[in-house]
PDB file of C-alpha atoms in Angstrom:
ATOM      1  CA  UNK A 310      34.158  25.089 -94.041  1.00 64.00           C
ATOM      2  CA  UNK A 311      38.103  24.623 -93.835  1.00 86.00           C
ATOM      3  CA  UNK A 312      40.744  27.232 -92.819  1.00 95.00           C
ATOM      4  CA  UNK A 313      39.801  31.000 -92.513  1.00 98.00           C
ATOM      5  CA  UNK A 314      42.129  33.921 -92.411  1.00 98.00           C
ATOM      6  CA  UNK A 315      41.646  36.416 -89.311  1.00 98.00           C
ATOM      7  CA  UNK A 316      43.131  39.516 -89.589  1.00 98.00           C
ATOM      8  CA  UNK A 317      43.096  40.870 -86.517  1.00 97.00           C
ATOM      9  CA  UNK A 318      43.460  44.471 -87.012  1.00 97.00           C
ATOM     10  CA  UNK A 319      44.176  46.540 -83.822  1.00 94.00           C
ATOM     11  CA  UNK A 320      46.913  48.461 -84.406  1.00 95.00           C
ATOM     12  CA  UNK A 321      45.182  49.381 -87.559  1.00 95.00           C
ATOM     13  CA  UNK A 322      46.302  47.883 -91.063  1.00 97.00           C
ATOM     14  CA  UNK A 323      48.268  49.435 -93.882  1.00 95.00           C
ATOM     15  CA  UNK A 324      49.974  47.393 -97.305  1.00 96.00           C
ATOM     16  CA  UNK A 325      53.322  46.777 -95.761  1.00 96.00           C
ATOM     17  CA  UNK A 326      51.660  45.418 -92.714  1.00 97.00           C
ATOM     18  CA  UNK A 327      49.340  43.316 -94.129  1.00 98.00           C
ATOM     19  CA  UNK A 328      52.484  41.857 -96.526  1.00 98.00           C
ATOM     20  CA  UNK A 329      54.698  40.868 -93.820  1.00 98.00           C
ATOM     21  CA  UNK A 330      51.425  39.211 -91.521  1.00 98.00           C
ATOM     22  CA  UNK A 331      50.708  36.957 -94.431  1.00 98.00           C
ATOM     23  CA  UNK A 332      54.448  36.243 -95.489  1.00 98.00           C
ATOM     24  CA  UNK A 333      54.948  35.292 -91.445  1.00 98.00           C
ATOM     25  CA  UNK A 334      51.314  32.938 -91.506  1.00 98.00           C
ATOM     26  CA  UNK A 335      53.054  31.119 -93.719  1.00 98.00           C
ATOM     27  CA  UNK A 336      52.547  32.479 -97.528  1.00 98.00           C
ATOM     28  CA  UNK A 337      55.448  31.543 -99.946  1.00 98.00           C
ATOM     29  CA  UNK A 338      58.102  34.236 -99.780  1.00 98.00           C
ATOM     30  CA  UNK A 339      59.364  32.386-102.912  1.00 98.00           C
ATOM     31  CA  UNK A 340      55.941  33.052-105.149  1.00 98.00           C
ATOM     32  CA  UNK A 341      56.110  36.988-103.839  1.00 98.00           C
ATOM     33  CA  UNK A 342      59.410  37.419-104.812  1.00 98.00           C
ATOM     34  CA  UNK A 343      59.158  35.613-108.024  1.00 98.00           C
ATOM     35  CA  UNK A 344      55.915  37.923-108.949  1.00 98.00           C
ATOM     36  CA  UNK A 345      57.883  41.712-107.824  1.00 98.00           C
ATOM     37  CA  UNK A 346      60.612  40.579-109.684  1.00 97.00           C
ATOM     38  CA  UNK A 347      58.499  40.057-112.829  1.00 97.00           C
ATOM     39  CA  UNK A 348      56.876  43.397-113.089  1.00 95.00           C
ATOM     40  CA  UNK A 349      57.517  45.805-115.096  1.00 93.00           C
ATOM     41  CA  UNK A 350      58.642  48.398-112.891  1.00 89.00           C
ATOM     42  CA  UNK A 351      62.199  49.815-111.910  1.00 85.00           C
ATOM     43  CA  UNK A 352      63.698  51.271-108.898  1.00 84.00           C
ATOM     44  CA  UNK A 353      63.078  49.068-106.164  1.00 89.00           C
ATOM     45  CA  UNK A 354      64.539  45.834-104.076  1.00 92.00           C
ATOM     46  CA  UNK A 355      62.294  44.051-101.364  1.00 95.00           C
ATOM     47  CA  UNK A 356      63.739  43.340 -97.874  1.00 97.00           C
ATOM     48  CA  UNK A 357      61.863  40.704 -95.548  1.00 97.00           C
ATOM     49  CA  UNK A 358      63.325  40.357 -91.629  1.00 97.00           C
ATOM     50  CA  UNK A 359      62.775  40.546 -88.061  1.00 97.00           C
ATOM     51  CA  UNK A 360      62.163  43.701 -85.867  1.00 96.00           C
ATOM     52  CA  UNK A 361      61.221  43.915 -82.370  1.00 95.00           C
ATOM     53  CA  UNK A 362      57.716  45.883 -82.148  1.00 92.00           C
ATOM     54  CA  UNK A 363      56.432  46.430 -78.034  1.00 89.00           C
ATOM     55  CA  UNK A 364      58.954  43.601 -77.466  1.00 92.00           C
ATOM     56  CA  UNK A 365      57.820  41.268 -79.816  1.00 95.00           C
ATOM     57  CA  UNK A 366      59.666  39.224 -82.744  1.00 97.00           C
ATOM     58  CA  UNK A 367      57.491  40.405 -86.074  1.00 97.00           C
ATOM     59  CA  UNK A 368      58.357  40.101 -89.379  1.00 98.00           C
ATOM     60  CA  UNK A 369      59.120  43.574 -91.510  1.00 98.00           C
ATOM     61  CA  UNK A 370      58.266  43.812 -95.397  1.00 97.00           C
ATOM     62  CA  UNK A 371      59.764  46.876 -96.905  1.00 95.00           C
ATOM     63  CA  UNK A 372      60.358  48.029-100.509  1.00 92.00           C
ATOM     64  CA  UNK A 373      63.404  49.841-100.603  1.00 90.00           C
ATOM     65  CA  UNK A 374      63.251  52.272-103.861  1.00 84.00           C
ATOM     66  CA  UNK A 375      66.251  54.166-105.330  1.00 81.00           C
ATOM     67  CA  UNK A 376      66.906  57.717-105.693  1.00 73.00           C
ATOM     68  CA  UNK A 377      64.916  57.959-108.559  1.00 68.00           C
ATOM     69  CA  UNK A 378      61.855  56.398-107.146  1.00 63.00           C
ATOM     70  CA  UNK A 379      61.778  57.808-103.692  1.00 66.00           C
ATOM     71  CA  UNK A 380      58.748  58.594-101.977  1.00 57.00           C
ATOM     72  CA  UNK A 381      60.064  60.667 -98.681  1.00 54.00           C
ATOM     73  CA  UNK A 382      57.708  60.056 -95.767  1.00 53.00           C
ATOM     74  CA  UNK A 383      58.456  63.145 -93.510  1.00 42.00           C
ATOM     75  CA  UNK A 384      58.907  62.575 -89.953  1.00 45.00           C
ATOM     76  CA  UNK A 385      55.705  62.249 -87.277  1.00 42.00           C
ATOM     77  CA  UNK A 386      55.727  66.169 -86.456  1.00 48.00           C
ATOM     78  CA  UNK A 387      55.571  67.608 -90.062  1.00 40.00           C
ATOM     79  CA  UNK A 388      53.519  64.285 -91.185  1.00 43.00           C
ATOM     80  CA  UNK A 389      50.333  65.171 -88.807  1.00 48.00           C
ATOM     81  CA  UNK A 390      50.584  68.796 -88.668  1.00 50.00           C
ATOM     82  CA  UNK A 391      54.165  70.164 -87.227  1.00 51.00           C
ATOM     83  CA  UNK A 392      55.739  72.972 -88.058  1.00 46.00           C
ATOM     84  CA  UNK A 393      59.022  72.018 -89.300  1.00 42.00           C
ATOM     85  CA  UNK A 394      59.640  69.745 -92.332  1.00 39.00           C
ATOM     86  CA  UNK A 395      63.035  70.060 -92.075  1.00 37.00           C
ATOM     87  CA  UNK A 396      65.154  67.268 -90.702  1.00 35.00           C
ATOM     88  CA  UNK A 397      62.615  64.588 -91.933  1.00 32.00           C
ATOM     89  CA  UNK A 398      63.858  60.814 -92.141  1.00 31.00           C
ATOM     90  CA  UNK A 399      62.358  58.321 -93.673  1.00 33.00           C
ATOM     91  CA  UNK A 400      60.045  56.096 -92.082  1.00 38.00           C
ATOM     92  CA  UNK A 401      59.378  53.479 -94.639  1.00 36.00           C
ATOM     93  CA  UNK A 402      55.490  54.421 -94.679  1.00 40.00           C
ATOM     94  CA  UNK A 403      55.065  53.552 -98.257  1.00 41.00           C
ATOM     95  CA  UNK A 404      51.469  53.788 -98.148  1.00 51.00           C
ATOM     96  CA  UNK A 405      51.110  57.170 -96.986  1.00 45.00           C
ATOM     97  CA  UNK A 406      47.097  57.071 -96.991  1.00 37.00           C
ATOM     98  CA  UNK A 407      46.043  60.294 -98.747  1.00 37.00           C
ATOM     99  CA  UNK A 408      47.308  59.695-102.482  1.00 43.00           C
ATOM    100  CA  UNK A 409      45.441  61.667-104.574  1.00 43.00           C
ATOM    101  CA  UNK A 410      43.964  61.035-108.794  1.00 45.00           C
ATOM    102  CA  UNK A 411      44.205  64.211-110.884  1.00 44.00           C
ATOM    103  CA  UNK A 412      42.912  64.427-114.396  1.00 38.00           C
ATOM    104  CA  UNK A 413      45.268  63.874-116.890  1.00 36.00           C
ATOM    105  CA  UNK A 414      48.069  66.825-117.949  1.00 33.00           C
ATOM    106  CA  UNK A 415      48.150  67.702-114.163  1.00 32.00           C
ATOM    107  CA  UNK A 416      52.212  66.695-113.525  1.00 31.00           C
ATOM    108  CA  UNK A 417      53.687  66.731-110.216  1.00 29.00           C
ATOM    109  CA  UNK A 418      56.369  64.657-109.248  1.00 30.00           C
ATOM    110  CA  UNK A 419      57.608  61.633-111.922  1.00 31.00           C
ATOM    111  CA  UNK A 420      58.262  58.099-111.094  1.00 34.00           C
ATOM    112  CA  UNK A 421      59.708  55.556-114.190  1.00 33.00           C
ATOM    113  CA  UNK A 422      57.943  52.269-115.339  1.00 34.00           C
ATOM    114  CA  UNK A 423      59.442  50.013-117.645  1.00 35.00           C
ATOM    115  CA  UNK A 424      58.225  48.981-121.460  1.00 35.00           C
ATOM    116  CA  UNK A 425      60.161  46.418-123.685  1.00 35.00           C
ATOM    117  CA  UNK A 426      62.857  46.571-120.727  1.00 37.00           C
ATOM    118  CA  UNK A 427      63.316  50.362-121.963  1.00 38.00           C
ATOM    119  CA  UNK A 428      62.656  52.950-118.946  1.00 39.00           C
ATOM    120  CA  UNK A 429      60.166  55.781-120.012  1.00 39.00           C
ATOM    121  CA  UNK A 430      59.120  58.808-118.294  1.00 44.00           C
ATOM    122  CA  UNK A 431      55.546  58.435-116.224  1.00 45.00           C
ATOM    123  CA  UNK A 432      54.716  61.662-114.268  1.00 50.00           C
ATOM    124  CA  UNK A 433      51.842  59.462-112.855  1.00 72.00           C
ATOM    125  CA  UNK A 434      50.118  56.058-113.352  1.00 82.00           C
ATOM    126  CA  UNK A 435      46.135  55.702-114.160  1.00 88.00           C
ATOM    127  CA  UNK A 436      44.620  52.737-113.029  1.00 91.00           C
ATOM    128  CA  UNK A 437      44.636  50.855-116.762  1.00 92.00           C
ATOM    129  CA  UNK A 438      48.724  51.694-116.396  1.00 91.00           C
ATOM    130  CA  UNK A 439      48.579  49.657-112.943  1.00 93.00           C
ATOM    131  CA  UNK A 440      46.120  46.670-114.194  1.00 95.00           C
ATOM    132  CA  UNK A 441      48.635  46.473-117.532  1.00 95.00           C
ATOM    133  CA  UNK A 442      51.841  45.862-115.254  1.00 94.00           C
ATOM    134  CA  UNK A 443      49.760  43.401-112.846  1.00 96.00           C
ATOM    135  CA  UNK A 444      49.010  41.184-115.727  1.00 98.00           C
ATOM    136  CA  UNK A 445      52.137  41.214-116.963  1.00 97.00           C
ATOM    137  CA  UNK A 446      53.232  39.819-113.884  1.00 98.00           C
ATOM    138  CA  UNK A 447      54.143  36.289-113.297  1.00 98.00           C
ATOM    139  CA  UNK A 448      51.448  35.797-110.699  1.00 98.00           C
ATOM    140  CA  UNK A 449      47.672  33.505-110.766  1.00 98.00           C
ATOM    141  CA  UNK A 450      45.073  34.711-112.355  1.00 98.00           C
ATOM    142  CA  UNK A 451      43.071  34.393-108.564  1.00 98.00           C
ATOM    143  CA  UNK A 452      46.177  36.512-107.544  1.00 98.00           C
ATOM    144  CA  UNK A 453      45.670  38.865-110.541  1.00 98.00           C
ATOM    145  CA  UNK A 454      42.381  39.948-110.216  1.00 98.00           C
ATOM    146  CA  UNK A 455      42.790  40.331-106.015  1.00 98.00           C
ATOM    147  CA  UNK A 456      45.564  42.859-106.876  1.00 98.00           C
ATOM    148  CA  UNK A 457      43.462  44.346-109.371  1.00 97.00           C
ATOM    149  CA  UNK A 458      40.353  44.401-107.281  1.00 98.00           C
ATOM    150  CA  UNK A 459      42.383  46.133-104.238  1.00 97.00           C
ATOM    151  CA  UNK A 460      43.502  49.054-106.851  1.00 94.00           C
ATOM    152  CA  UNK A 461      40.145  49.225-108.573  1.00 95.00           C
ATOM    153  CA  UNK A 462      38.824  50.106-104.758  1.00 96.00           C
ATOM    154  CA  UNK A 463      41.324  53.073-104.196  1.00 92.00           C
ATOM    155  CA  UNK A 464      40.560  54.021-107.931  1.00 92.00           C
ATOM    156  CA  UNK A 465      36.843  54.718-107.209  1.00 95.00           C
ATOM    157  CA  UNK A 466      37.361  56.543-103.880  1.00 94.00           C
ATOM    158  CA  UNK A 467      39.966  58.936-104.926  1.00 90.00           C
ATOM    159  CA  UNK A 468      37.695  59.464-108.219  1.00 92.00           C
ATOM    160  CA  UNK A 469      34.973  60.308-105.738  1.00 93.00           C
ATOM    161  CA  UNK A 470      36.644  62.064-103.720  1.00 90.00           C
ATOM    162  CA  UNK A 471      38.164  64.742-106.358  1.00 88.00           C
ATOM    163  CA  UNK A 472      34.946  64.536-108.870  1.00 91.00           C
ATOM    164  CA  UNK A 473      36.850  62.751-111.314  1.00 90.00           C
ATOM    165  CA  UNK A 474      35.809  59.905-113.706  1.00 91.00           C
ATOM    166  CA  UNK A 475      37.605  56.456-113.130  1.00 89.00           C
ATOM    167  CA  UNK A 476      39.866  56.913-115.841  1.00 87.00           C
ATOM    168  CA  UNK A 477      40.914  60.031-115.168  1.00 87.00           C
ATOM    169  CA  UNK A 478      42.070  59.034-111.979  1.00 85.00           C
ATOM    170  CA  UNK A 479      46.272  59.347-111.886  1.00 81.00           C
ATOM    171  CA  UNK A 480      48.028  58.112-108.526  1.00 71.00           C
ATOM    172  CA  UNK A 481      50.614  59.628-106.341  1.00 59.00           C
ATOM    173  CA  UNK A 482      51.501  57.241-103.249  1.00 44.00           C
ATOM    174  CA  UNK A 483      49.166  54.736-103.851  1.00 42.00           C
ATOM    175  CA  UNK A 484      49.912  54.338-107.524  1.00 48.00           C
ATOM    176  CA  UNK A 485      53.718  54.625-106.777  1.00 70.00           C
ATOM    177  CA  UNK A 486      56.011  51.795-106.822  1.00 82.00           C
ATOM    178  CA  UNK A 487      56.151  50.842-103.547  1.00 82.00           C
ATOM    179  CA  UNK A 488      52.504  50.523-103.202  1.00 84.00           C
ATOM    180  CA  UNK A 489      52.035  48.136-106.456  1.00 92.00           C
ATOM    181  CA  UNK A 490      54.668  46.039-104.643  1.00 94.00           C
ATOM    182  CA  UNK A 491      52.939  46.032-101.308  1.00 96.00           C
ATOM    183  CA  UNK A 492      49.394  45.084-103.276  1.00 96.00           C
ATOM    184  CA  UNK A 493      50.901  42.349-104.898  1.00 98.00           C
ATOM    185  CA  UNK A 494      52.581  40.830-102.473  1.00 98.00           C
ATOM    186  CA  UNK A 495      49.772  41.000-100.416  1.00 98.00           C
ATOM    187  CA  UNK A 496      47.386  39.648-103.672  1.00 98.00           C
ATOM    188  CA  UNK A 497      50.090  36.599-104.050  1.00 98.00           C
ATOM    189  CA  UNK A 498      50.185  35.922-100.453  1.00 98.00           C
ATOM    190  CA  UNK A 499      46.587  35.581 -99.999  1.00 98.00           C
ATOM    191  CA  UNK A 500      45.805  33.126-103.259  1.00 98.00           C
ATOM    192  CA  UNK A 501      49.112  30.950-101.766  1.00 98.00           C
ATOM    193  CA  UNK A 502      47.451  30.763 -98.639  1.00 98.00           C
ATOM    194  CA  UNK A 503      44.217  30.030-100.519  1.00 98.00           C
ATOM    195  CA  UNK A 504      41.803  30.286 -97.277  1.00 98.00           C
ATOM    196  CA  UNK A 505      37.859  29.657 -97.304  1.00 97.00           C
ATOM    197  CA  UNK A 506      37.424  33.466 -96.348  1.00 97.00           C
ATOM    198  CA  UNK A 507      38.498  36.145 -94.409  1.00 98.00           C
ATOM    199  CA  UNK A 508      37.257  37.468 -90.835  1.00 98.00           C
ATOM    200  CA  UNK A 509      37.535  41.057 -90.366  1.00 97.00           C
ATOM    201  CA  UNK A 510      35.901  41.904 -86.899  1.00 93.00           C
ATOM    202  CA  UNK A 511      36.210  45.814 -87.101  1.00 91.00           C
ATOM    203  CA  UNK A 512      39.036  48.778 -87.676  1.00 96.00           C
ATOM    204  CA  UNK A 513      40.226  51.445 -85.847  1.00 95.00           C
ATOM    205  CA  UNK A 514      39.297  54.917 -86.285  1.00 93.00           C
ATOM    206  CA  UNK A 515      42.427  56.869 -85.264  1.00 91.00           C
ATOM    207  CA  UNK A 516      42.076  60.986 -84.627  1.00 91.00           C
ATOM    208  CA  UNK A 517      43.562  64.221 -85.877  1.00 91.00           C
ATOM    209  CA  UNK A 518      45.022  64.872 -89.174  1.00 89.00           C
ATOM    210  CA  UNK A 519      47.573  63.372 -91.956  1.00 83.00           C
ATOM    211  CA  UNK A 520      49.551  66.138 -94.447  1.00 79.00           C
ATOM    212  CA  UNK A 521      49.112  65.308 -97.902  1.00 74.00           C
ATOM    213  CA  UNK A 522      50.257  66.840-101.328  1.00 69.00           C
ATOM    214  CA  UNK A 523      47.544  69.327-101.101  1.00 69.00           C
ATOM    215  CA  UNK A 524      47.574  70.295 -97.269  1.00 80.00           C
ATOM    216  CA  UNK A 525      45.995  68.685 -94.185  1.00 87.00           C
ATOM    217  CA  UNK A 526      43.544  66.186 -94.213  1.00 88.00           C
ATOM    218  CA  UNK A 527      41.293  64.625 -91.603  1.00 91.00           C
ATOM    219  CA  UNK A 528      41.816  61.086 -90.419  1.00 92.00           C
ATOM    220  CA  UNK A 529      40.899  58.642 -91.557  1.00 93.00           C
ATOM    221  CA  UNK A 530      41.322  60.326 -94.733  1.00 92.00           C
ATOM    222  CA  UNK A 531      38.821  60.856 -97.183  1.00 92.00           C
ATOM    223  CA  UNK A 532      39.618  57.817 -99.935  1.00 92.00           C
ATOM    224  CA  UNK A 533      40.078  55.812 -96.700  1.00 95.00           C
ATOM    225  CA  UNK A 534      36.498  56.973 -95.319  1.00 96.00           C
ATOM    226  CA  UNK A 535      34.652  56.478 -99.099  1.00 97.00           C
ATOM    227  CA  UNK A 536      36.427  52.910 -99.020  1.00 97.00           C
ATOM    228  CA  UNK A 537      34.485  51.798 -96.082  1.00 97.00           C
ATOM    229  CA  UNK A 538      30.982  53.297 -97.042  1.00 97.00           C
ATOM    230  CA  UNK A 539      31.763  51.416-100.459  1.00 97.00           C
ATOM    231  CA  UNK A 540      32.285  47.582 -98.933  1.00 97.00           C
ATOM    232  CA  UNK A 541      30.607  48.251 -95.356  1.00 96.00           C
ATOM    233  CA  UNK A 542      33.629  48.321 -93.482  1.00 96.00           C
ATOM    234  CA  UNK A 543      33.094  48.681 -89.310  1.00 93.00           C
ATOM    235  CA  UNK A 544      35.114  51.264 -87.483  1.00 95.00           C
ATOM    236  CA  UNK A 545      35.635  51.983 -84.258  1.00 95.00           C
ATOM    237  CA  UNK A 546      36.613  54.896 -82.707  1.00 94.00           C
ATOM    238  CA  UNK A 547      39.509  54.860 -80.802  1.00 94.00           C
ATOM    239  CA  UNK A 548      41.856  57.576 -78.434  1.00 93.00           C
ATOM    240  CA  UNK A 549      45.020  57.225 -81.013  1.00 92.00           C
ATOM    241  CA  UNK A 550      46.293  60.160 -82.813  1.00 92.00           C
ATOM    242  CA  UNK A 551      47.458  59.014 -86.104  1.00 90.00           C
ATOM    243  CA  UNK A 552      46.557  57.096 -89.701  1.00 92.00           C
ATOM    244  CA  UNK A 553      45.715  53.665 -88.651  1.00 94.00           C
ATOM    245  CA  UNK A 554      43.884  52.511 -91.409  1.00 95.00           C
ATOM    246  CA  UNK A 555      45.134  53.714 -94.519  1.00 93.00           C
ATOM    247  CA  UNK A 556      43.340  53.688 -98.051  1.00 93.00           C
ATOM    248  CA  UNK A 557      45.262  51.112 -98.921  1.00 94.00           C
ATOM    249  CA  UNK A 558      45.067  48.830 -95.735  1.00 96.00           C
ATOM    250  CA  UNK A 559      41.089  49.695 -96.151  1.00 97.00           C
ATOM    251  CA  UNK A 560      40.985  48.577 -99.623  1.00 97.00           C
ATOM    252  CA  UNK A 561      42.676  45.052 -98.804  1.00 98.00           C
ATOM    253  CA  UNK A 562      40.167  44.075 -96.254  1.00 98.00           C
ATOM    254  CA  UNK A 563      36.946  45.460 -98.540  1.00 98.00           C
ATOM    255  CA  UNK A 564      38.385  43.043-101.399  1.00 98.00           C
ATOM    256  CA  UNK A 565      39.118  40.319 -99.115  1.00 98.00           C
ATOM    257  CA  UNK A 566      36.229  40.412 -95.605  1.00 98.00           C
ATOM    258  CA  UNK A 567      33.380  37.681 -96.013  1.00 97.00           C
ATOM    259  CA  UNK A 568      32.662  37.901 -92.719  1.00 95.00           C
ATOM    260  CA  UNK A 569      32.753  40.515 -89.328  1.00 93.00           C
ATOM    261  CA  UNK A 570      32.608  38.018 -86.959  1.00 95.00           C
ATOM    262  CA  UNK A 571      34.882  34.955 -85.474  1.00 96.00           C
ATOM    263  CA  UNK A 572      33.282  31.493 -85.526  1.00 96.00           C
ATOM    264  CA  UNK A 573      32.601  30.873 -81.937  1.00 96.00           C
ATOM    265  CA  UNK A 574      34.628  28.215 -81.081  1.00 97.00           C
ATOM    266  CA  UNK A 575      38.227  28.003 -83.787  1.00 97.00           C
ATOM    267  CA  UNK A 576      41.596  26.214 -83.379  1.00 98.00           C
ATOM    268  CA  UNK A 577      44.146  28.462 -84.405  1.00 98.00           C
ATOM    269  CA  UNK A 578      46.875  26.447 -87.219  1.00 97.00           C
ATOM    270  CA  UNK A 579      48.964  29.416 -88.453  1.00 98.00           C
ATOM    271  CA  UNK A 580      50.256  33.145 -86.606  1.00 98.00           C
ATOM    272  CA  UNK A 581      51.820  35.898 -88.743  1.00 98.00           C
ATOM    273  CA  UNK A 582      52.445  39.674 -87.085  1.00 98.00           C
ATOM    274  CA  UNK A 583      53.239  41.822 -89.544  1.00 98.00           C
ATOM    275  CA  UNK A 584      55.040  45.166 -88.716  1.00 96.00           C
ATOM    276  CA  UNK A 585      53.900  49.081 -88.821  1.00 92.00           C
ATOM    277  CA  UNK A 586      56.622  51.297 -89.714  1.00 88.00           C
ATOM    278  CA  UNK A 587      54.804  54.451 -87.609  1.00 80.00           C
ATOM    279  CA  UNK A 588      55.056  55.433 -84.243  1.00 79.00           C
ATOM    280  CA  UNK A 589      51.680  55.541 -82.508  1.00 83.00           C
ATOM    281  CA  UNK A 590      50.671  54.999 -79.159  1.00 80.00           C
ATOM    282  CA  UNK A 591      49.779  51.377 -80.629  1.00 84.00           C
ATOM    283  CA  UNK A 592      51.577  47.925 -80.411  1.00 89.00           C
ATOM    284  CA  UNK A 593      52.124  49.004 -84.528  1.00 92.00           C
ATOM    285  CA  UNK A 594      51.031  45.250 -85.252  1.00 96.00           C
ATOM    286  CA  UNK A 595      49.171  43.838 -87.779  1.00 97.00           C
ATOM    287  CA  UNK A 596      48.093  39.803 -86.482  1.00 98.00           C
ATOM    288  CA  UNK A 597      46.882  37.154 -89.056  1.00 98.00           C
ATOM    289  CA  UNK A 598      45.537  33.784 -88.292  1.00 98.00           C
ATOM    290  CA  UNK A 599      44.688  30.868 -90.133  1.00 98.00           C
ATOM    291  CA  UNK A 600      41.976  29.381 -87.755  1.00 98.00           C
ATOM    292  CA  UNK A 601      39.917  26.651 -88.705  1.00 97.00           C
ATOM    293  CA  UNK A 602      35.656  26.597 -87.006  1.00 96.00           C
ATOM    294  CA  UNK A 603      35.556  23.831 -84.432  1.00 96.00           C
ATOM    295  CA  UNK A 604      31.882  22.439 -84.411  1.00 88.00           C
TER     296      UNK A 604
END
C-alpha cells in the first residue's frame, strides 16, 4: 500500500477545517481555486492564510460571501442557547451543522446561483441544483463524484430527519454557497492528493445544544447523528460544550474513511492543520497526515 491520509480529528472536523488541513498537506491551492472559480455560483471570494490557533501556525480557508449571500453565524451565547442575539459578529462558521431540507414551496431566506452567466432568484437549492453546478465545474471526474458523494450524504440525513423524500430535500447552510465551496475544495484537494485511503480513528461527541432555523437542537445534531449510523462512524464522548462534528465535517469522513485504525508502525511524509473558526475549550484544529505503513 503507498501513502494514506490521517485525519486526525480531535478538535472535531467541520468543511472549512478539513479545506485548509488538506490545502496545508500539500493539495494544489492552484486546482481549488481554478475549480470555485468555475462554478456557477455568485457572491463569494476565497481567502487562504495563516492564524495562530493555541499558539500554533495553521492555515485558515474561508469563503468570504457578499451582502447578498450572507449567512450570519451569531455569536457563541445566542448560537448554543443565550439569551441575546443582539450584538452577534460573525464567526466565519460557514457550516453551521443543523441545515435543514423542506419540501418544495416552503421559502425562507434566498441566496442567487448563476445560469448562462445571468443571476436568477433561488430561495433554496435541492440536491439535483447542487450536483448540476458540481459538474459544471472545472474539476476531475474522481473529484466530481467525491463532492457529489459528500452532498448526497447530508441529502439523505436531512431527508430522514424531516420525513422527506430525497428530492424534496431543499438546503439552508449546507446547501448555501459557502458550503458548496468548502465541499469542493475539500473534493479537489483530496483527488490532488490522490492517497491509497483514508484513516479515521474516531470523532468527538461534543455536549449541549446548537440553535438552528427552527429552535434548539441537541448536539451532535440530528443530520450529523443519522450521518454516522449511515457509514458507521465512531464517536466518542467527550466533556466539550459545543458542535464539533458538524453534518458536513461527518459527511466528508463517511465518503472518504476506509479504515478506523493507524497502521502500526507509519513514517509520516506530509502535515496540514487546518483551522476551526469556533471557540471551544478545544485546540480548534483539524490535523492531516500523509503517512505511508512501514513493514
Amino acid at each position: 500500500m503507498g501513502s494514506l491520509l490521517y485525519l486526525e480529528c480531535t478538535s472535531g472536523i467541520s468543511g472549512d477545517m478539513c479545506a485548509a488541513a488538506l490545502l496545508d498537506a500539500g493539495a494544489s491551492e492552484q486546482a481549488v481555486r481554478r475549480a470555485l472559480d468555475s462554478l456557477a455560483v455568485e457572491g463569494f471570494t476565497v481567502e487562504i492564510g495563516r492564524v495562530a490557533k493555541s499558539g500554533l501556525d495553521v492555515c485558515d480557508f474561508a469563503v468570504v460571501l457578499d451582502a447578498a449571500h450572507e449567512n450570519h453565524d451569531h455569536d457563541m451565547a445566542y448560537l448554543h442557547g443565550g439569551e441575546g442575539e443582539h450584538g452577534h459578529t460573525r464567526e466565519h462558521g460557514h457550516d453551521h451543522g443543523h441545515a435543514h431540507g423542506h419540501p418544495h414551496g416552503h421559502d425562507r431566506g434566498h441566496d442567487h446561483s448563476r445560469s448562462h452567466g445571468h443571476a436568477v432568484p433561488h430561495h433554496h437549492r435541492g440536491l439535483a441544483d447542487i450536483e448540476a453546478i458540481i459538474d459544471g465545474g472545472a474539476m476531475t471526474d474522481g473529484a466530481k463524484a467525491l463532492a457529489k458523494r459528500i452532498f448526497g450524504l447530508v441529502a439523505d440525513a436531512e431527508a430522514r430527519a424531516h420525513g422527506l423524500p430525497r428530492e424534496a430535500v431543499h438546503f439552508h447552510e449546507v446547501g448555501a454557497v459557502d458550503s458548496i465551496a468548502d465541499i469542493v475544495a475539500i473534493a479537489v484537494a483530496v483527488d490532488d492528493l490522490a492517497p491509497d485511503g483514508v484513516v479515521v480513528t474516531d470523532l468527538p461527541c461534543g455536549r449541549g445544544t446548537v440553535r438552528c432555523q427552527h429552535g434548539l437542537i441537541p448536539v451532535p445534531a440530528p443530520a450529523t447523528v443519522f450521518i454516522a449510523e449511515a457509514c458507521g462512524l465512531p464517536l466518542t464522548p467527550v466533556p466539550v460544550d459545543g458542535e464539533l462534528v458538524t453534518p458536513t465535517g461527518a459527511a466528508v469522513v463517511g465518503a472518504l474513511r476506509t479504515a478506523s485504525a493507524l497502521p502500526e508502525r507509519f513514517a509520516v511524509r506530509r502535515v496540514g492543520m487546518g483551522a476551526g473558526k469556533r471557540a471551544y475549550d478545544t485546540p480548534g484544529i483539524l490535523r492531516a497526515m500523509l503517512i505511508e505503513p512501514l513493514a
